[in-house]
Coordinates of C-alpha atoms and ligand atoms in Angstrom, one line a residue:
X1 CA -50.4 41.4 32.6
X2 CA -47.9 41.1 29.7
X3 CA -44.5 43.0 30.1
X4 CA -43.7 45.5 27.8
X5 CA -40.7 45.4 25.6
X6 CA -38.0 47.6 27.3
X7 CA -38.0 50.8 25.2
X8 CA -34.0 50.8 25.4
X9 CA -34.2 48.3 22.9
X10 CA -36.0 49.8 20.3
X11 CA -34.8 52.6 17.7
X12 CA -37.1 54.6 16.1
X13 CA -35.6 55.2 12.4
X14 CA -38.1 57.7 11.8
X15 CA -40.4 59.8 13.4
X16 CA -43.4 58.8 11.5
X17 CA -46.4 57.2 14.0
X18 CA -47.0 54.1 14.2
X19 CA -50.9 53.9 12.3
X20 CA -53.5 51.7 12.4
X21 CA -53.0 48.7 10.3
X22 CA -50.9 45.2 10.3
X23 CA -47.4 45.3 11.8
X24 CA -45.1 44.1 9.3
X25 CA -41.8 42.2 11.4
X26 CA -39.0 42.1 8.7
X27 CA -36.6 39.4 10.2
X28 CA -33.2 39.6 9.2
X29 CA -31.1 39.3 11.6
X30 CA -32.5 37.2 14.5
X31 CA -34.4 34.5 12.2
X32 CA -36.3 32.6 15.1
X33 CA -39.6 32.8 16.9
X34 CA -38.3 32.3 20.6
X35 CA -36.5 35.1 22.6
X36 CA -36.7 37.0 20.0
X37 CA -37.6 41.3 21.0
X38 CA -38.1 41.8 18.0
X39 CA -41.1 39.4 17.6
X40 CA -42.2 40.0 20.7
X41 CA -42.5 43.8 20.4
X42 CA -44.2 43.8 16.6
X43 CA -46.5 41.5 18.4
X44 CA -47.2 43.9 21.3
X45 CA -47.8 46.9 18.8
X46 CA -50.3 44.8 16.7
X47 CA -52.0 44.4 19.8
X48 CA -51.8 48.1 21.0
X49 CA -53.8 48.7 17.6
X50 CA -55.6 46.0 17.4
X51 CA -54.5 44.5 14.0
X52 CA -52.7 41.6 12.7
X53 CA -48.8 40.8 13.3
X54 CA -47.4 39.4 9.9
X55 CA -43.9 38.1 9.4
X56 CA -41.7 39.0 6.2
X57 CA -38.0 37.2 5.6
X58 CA -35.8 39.1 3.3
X59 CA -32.4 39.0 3.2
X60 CA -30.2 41.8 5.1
X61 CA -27.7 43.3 2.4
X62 CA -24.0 43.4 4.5
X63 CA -24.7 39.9 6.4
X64 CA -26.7 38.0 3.7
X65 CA -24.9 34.2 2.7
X66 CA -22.8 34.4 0.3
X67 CA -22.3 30.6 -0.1
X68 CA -24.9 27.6 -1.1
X69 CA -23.3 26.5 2.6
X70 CA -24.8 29.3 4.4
X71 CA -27.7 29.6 2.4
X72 CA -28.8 26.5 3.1
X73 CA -28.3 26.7 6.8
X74 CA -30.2 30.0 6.6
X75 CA -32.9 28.3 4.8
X76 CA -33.4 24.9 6.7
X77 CA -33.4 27.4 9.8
X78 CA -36.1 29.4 8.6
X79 CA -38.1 26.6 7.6
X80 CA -38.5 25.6 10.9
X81 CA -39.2 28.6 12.1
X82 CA -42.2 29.3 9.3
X83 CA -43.4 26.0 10.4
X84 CA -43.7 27.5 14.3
X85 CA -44.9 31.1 13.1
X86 CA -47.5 28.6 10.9
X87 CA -48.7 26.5 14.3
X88 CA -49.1 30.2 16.4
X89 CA -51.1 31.5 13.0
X90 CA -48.6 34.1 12.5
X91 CA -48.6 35.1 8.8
X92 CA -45.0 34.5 7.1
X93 CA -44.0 35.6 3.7
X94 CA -40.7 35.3 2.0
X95 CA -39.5 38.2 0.0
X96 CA -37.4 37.3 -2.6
X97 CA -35.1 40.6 -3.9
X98 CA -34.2 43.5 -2.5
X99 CA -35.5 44.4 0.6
X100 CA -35.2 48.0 -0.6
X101 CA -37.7 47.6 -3.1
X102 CA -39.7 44.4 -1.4
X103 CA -40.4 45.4 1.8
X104 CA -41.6 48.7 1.6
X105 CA -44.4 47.3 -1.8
X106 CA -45.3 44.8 0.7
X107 CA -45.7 47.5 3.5
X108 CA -47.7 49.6 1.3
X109 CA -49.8 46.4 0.0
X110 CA -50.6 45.4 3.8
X111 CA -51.2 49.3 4.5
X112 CA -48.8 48.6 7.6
X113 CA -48.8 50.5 11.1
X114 CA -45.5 50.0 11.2
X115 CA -42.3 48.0 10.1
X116 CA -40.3 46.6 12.8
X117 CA -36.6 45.7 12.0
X118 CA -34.0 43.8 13.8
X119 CA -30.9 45.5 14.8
X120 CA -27.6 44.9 12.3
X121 CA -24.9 47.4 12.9
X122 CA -23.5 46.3 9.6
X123 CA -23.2 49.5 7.1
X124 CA -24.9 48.5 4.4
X125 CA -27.7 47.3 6.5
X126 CA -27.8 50.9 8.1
X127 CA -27.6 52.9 5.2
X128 CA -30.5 50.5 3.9
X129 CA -32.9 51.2 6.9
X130 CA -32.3 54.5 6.9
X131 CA -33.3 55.0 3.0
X132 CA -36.6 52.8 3.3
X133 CA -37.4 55.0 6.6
X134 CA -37.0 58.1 4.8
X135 CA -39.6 57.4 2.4
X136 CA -42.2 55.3 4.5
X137 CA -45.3 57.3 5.6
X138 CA -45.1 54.5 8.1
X139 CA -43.2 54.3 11.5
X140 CA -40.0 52.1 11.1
X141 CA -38.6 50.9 14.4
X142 CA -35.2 48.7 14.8
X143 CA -35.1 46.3 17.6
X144 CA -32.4 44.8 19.5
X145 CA -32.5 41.5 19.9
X146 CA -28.8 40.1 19.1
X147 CA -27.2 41.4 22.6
X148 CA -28.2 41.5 25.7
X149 CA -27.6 44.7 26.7
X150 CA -28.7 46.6 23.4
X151 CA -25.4 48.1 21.7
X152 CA -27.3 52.0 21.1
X153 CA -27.7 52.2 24.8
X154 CA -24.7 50.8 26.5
X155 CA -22.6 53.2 24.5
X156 CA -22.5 56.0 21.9
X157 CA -19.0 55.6 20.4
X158 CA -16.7 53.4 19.4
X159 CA -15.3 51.6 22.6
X160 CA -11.6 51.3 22.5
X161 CA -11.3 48.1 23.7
X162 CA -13.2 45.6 26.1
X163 CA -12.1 47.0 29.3
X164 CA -13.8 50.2 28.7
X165 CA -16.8 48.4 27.3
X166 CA -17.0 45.9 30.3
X167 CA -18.2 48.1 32.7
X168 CA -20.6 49.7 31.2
X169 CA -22.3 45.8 30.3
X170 CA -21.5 45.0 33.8
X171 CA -23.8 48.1 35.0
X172 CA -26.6 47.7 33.1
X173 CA -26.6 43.3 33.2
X174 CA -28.9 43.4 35.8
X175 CA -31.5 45.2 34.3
X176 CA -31.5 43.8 30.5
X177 CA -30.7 40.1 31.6
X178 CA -34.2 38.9 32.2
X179 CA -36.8 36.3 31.3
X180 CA -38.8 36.5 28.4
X181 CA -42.2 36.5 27.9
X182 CA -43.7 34.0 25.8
X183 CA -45.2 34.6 22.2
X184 CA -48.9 34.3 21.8
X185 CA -50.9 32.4 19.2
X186 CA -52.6 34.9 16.9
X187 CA -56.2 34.9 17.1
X188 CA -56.3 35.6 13.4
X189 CA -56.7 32.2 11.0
X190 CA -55.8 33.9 7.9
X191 CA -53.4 31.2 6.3
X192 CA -50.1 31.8 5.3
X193 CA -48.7 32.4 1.6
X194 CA -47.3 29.6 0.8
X195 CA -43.8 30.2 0.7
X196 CA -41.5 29.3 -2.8
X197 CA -38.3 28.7 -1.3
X198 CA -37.4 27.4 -4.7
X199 CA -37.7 30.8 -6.3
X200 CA -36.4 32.3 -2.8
X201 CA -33.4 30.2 -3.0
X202 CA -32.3 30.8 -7.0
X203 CA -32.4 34.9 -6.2
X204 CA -29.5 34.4 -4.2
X205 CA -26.3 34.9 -5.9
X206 CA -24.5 32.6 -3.8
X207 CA -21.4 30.8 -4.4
X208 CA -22.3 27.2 -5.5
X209 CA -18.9 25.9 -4.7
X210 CA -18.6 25.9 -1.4
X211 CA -21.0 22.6 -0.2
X212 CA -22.9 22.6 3.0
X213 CA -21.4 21.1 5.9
X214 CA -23.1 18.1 7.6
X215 CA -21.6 18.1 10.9
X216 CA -23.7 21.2 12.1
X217 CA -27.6 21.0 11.9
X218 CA -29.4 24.0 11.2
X219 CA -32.2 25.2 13.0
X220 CA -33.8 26.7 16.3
X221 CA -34.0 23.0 17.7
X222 CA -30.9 22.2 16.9
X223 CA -29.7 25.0 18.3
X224 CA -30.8 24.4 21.8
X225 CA -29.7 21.1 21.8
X226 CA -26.3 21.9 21.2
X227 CA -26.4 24.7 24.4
X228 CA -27.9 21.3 26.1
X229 CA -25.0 19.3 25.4
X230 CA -22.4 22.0 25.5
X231 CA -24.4 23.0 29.4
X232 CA -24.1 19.0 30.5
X233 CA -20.5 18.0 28.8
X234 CA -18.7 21.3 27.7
X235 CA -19.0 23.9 30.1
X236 CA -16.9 22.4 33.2
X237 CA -13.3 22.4 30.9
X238 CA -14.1 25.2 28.9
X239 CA -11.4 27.4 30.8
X240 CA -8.9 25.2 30.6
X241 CA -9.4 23.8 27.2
X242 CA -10.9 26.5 25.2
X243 CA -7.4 27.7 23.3
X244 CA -6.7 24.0 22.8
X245 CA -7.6 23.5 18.8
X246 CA -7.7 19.7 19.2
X247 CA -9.7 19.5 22.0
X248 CA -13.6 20.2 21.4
X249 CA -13.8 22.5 24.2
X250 CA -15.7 25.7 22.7
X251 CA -19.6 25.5 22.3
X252 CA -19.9 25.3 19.1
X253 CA -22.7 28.1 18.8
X254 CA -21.5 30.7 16.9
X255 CA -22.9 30.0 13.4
X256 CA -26.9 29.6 15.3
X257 CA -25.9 33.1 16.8
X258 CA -24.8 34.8 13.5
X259 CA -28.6 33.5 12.0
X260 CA -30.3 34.3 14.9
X261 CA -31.4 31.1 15.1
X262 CA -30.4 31.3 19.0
X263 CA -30.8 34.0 21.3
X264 CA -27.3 35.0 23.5
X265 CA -29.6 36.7 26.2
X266 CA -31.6 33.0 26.2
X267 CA -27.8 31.3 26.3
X268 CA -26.6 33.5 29.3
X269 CA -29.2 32.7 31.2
X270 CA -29.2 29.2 31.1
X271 CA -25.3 28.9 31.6
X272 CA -26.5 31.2 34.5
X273 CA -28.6 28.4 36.0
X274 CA -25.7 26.0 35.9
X275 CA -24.0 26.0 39.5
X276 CA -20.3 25.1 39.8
X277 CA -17.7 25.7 37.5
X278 CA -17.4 29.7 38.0
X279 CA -14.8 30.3 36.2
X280 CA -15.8 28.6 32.9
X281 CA -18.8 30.1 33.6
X282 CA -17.3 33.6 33.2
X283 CA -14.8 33.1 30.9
X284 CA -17.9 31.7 28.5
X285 CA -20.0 35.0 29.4
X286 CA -17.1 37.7 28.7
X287 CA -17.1 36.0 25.1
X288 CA -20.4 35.5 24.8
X289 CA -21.6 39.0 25.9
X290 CA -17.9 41.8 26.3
X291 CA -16.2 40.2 23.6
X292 CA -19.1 39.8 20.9
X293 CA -20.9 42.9 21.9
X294 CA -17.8 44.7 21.4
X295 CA -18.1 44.0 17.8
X296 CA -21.3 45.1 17.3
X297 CA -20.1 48.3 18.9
X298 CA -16.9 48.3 16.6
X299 CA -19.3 48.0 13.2
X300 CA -21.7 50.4 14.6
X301 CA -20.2 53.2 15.2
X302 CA -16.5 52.3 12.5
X303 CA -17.8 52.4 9.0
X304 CA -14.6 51.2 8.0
X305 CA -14.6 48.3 10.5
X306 CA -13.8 46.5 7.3
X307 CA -10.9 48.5 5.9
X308 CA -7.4 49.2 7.1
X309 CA -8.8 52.9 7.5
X310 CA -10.4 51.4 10.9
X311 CA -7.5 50.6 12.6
X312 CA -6.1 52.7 15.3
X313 CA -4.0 55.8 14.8
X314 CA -0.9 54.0 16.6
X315 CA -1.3 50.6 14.3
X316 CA -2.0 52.6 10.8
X317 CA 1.7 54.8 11.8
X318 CA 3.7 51.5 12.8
X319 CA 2.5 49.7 9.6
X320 CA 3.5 52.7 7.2
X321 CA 7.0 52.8 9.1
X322 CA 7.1 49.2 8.2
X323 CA 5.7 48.6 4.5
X324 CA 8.9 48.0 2.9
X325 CA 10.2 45.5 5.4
X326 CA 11.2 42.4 3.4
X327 CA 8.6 39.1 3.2
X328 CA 10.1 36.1 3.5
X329 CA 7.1 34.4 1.7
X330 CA 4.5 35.6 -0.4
X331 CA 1.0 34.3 -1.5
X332 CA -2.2 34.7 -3.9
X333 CA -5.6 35.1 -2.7
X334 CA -5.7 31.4 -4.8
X335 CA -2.8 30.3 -3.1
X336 CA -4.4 31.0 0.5
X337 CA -7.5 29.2 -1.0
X338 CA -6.0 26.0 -1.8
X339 CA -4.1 25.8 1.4
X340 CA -0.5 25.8 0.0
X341 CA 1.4 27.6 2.2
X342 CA 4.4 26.3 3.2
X343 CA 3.2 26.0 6.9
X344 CA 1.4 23.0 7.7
X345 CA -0.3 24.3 10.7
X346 CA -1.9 27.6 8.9
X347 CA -3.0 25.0 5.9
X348 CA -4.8 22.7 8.5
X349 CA -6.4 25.6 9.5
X350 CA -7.6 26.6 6.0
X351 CA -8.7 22.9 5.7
X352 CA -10.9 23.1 8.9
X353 CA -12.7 26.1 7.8
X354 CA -13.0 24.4 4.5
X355 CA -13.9 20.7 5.2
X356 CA -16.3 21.7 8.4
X357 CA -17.0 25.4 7.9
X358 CA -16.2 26.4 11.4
X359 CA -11.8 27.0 12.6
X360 CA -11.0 27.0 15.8
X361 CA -11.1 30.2 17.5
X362 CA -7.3 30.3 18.9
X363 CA -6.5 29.2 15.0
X364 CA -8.5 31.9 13.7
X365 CA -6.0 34.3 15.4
X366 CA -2.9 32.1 13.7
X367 CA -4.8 32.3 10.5
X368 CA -5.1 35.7 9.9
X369 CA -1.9 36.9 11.7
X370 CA 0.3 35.0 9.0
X371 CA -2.0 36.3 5.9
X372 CA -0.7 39.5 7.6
X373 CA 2.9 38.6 7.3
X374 CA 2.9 36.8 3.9
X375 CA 0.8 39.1 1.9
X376 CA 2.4 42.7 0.6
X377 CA 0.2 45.0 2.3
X378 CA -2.2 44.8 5.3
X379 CA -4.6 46.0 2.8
X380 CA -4.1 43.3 0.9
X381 CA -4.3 41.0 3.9
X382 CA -7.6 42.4 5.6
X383 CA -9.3 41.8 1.9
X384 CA -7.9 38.1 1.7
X385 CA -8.5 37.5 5.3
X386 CA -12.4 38.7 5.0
X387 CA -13.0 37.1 1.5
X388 CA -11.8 33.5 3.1
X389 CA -13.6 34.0 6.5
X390 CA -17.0 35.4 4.8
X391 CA -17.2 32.0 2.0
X392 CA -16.2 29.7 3.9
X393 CA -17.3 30.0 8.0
X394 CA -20.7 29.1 8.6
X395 CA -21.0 32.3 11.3
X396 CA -19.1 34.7 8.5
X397 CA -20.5 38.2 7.4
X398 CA -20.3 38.4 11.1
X399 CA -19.5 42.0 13.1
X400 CA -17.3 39.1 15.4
X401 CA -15.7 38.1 11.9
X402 CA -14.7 41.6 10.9
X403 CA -13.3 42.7 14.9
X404 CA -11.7 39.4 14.8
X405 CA -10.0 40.5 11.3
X406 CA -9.4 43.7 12.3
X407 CA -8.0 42.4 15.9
X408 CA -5.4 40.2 14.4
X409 CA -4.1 42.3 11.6
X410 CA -4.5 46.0 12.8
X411 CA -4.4 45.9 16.1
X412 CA -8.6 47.1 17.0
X413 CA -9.2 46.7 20.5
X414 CA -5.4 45.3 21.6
X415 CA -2.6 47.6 22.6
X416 CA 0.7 48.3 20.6
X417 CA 3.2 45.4 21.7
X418 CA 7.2 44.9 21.3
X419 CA 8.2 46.4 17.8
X420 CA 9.4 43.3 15.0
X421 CA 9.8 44.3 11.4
X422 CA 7.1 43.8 9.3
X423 CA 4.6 43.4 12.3
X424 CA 5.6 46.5 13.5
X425 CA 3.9 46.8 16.9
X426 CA 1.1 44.5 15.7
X427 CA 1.1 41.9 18.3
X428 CA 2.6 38.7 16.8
X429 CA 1.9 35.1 16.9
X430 CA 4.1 31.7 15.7
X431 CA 4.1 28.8 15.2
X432 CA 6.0 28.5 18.5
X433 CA 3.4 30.4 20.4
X434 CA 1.0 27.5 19.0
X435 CA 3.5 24.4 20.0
X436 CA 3.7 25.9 23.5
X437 CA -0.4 25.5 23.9
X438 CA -1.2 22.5 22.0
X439 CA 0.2 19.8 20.0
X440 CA 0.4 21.4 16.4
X441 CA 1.0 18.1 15.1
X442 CA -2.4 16.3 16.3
X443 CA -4.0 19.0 14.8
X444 CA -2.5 19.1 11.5
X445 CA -3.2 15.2 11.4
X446 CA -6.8 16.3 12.2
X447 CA -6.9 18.7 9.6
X448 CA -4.4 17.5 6.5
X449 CA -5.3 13.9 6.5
X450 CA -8.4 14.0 8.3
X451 CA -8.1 11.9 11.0
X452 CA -9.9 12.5 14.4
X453 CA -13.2 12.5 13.2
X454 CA -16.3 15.3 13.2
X455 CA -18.0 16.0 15.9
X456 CA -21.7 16.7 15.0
X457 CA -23.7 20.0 16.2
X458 CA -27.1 19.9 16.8
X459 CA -28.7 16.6 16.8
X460 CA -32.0 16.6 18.5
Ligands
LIG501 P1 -17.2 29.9 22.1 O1 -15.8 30.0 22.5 O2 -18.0 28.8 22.5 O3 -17.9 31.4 22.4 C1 -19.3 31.5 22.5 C2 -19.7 32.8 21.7 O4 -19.0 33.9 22.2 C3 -19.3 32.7 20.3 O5 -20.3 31.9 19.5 C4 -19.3 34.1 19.9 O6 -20.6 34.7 19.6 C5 -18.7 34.8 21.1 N1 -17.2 34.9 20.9 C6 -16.3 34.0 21.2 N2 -15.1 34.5 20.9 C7 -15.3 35.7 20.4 C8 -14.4 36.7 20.0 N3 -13.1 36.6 19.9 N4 -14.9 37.9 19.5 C9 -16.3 38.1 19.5 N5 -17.1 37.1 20.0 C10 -16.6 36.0 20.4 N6 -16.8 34.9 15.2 C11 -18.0 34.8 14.4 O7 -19.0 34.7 15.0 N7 -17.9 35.0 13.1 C12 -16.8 35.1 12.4 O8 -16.7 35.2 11.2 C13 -15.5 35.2 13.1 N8 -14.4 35.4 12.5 C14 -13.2 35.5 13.3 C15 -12.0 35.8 12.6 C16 -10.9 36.0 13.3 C17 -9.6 36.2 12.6 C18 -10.9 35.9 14.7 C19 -9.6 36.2 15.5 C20 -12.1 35.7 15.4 C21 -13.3 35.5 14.7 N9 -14.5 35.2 15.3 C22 -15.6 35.1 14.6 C23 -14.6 35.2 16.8 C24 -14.4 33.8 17.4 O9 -13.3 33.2 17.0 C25 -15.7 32.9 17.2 O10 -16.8 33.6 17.5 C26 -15.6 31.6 18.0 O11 -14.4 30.9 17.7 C27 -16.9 30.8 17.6 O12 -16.9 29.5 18.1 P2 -17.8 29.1 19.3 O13 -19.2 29.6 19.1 O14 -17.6 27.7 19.5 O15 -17.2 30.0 20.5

């Protein structure tokens, strides 16, 4: 017998019953046809009503690309994935435009059951779900299929920071970290629309300047061959080496988990399977699951995860005390963009994200912490910071991207530190602080005159 999705994971956005006709999946979020709940469950509903499952990509307003880099990650990735929906005669369509207005005229073309959504805690995907739900005279159902344990249920408020949110994941592990059951071929052999990605790809109002990247391939394939290698060759040192910027230490997956083009629940368990090497093991899984499910928390349930107006009570009072402490230096938003700082080691940074759209996660931290100190207002800094991050990372528009941000310049999920001026009780961080953990100076050569090579991600 087939198991049942667990009903923990799904959200019913309206009360409305599911009716007899096609289920309509709109991916978004989790753009891939293995481990994914969300599939799995609009194909268990067709089933329970006897109709047809059919697939619909439009874009997710709050997370969409918003570079020709992304976009065309996004769209190699969801080639594939047509092609696999194609081979298991799973109908796919691509929706060009708003998925306010496209989704629900192709719902009411199909005369859907129901519209099953992946889950995005981002506001503007929210606000949009909730909108389309109000108006359908169809059930609209949000799935969780980015964490493992789904973020409604492990908690219904913002979590201050990850030691409360630990051990609530830590409770509830056992019973949401299981296998998956496979996706069946549809018995239907209605063909699929053939997709214009052409048309798909010119509706996006992406910025054209920022090039893709070559060194990380796109795709579900590709994905799982980078947790391959990063299983055989990464995991053992990544303890040890993780902070260390010049050493290639991290896995490298975060821009197949921000598409969905991987599953984390499929990525715990194989690092699961891997004896030896505990504590890598669970230094890998409190990022992978505490850490990054803690920012889907943060966005979910802080509509301002993206403005100063998030940050804690204590951190908003030590920056006013502190707003007219003198800058030593000061930059544009252009400035920041070109990398010409006066600091080598923050423009490397800049260059990293640039040249290979993916910084190193210990930078990252740097990165931000100084457009803190050399901009006039942490306002000013959080909106630089999240402009830069969201062009040029390949796993930007992220809920990680905007805790990250919010982390490193007001003080979300850390704890009020040593008062400094200007930083107030912001925990700090040097250039010292960077010396004493790696040599700054192999990285800048990485970074400034490019040597040290790129590593490539994701070739089969
Ligand atoms: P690994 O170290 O191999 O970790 C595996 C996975 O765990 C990551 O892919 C990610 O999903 C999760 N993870 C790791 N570190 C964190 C963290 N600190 N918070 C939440 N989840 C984490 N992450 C993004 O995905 N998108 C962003 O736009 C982003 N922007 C950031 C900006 C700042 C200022 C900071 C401080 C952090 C940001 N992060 C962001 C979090 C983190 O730096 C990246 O997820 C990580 O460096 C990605 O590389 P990896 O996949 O090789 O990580």
């Amino acid at each position: 017998m087939k198991r049942e999705v667990d009903e923990r994971r799904i959200y019913k956005v309206n009360s409305k019953p599911v009716r007899p006709g096609p289920i309509l999946y709109w991916m978004s979020r989790d753009q891939r046809v293995a481990d994914n709940w969300s599939l799995l469950y609009a194909q268990q509903l067709a089933r329970a009503v006897g109709r047809e499952l059919i697939v619909a990509f439009c874009h997710s307003p709050g997370s969409s690309p918003i570079s020709l880099r992304q976009l065309d990650f996004m769209i190699q990735g969801l080639k594939s994935s047509e092609k696999t929906l194609h081979d298991l005669h799973i109908p796919f369509q691509l929706l060009p435009g708003e998925p306010e207005s496209e989704l629900p005229a192709l719902a009411h073309e199909l005369e859907a059951g129901a519209v099953i959504a992946d889950f995005n805690p981002l506001r503007k995907t929210q606000d949009l779900l909730h909108r389309i739900a109000e108006r359908a005279p169809y059930a609209l159902q949000e799935v969780d299929s980015h964490n493992i344990v789904p973020c409604r249920h492990v908690s219904g408020k913002q979590e201050y920071a990850a030691y409360t949110l630990r051990p609530k994941i830590e409770k509830l592990l056992p019973e949401f970290l299981t296998d998956f059951p496979g996706i069946e071929k549809q018995e239907s052999e209605k063909p699929s629309v053939q997709s214009d990605w052409e048309t798909f790809t010119v509706s996006f109002l992406a910025d054209r300047s920022v090039q893709p990247v070559e060194n990380v391939r796109p795709g579900e394939r590709a994905a799982a061959s980078v947790l391959k290698e990063f299983l055989e060759k990464g995991l053992a040192s990544y303890a040890a080496d993780r902070n260390n910027p010049v050493k290639n230490a991290q896995s490298g997956l975060s821009p197949y988990l921000h598409f969905g083009q991987i599953s984390a629940q499929r990525i715990a368990l194989e690092v699961h399977k891997h004896a030896g090497h505990s504590e890598s093991r669970e230094a890998f899984l409190e990022e992978l699951i505490v850490r990054k499910e803690l920012s889907d928390n943060f966005c979910l349930h802080n509509r301002e995860y993206d403005t100063v107006d998030g940050f804690p009570d204590w951190a908003k009072k030590t920056q006013r005390e502190h707003k007219d402490d003198p800058r030593e230096y000061l930059y544009t938003l252009e400035q920041f963009d070109e990398a010409e700082t006066h600091d080598a080691l923050w423009n490397a940074a800049q260059s990293e994200m640039v040249n290979r759209g993916k910084m190193h996660g210990y930078m990252r931290m740097y990165w931000a912490k100084k457009i803190l100190e050399w901009t006039r207002t942490p306002s000013e800094a959080m909106a630089i910071a999240i402009y830069l991050n969201d062009k040029y990372e390949l796993d930007g528009c992220d809920p990680n991207g905007y805790a990250g941000i919010a982390w490193s310049i007001g003080g979300v999920h850390d704890r009020a530190w040593f008062e400094r001026p200007l930083f107030g009780k912001i925990r700090y961080l040097n250039a010292n602080g960077c010396r004493s953990k790696f040599n700054t100076k192999r990285y800048i050569d990485m970074h400034l005159s490019g040597e040290g090579g790129i590593r490539t991600l994701g070739t089969p």
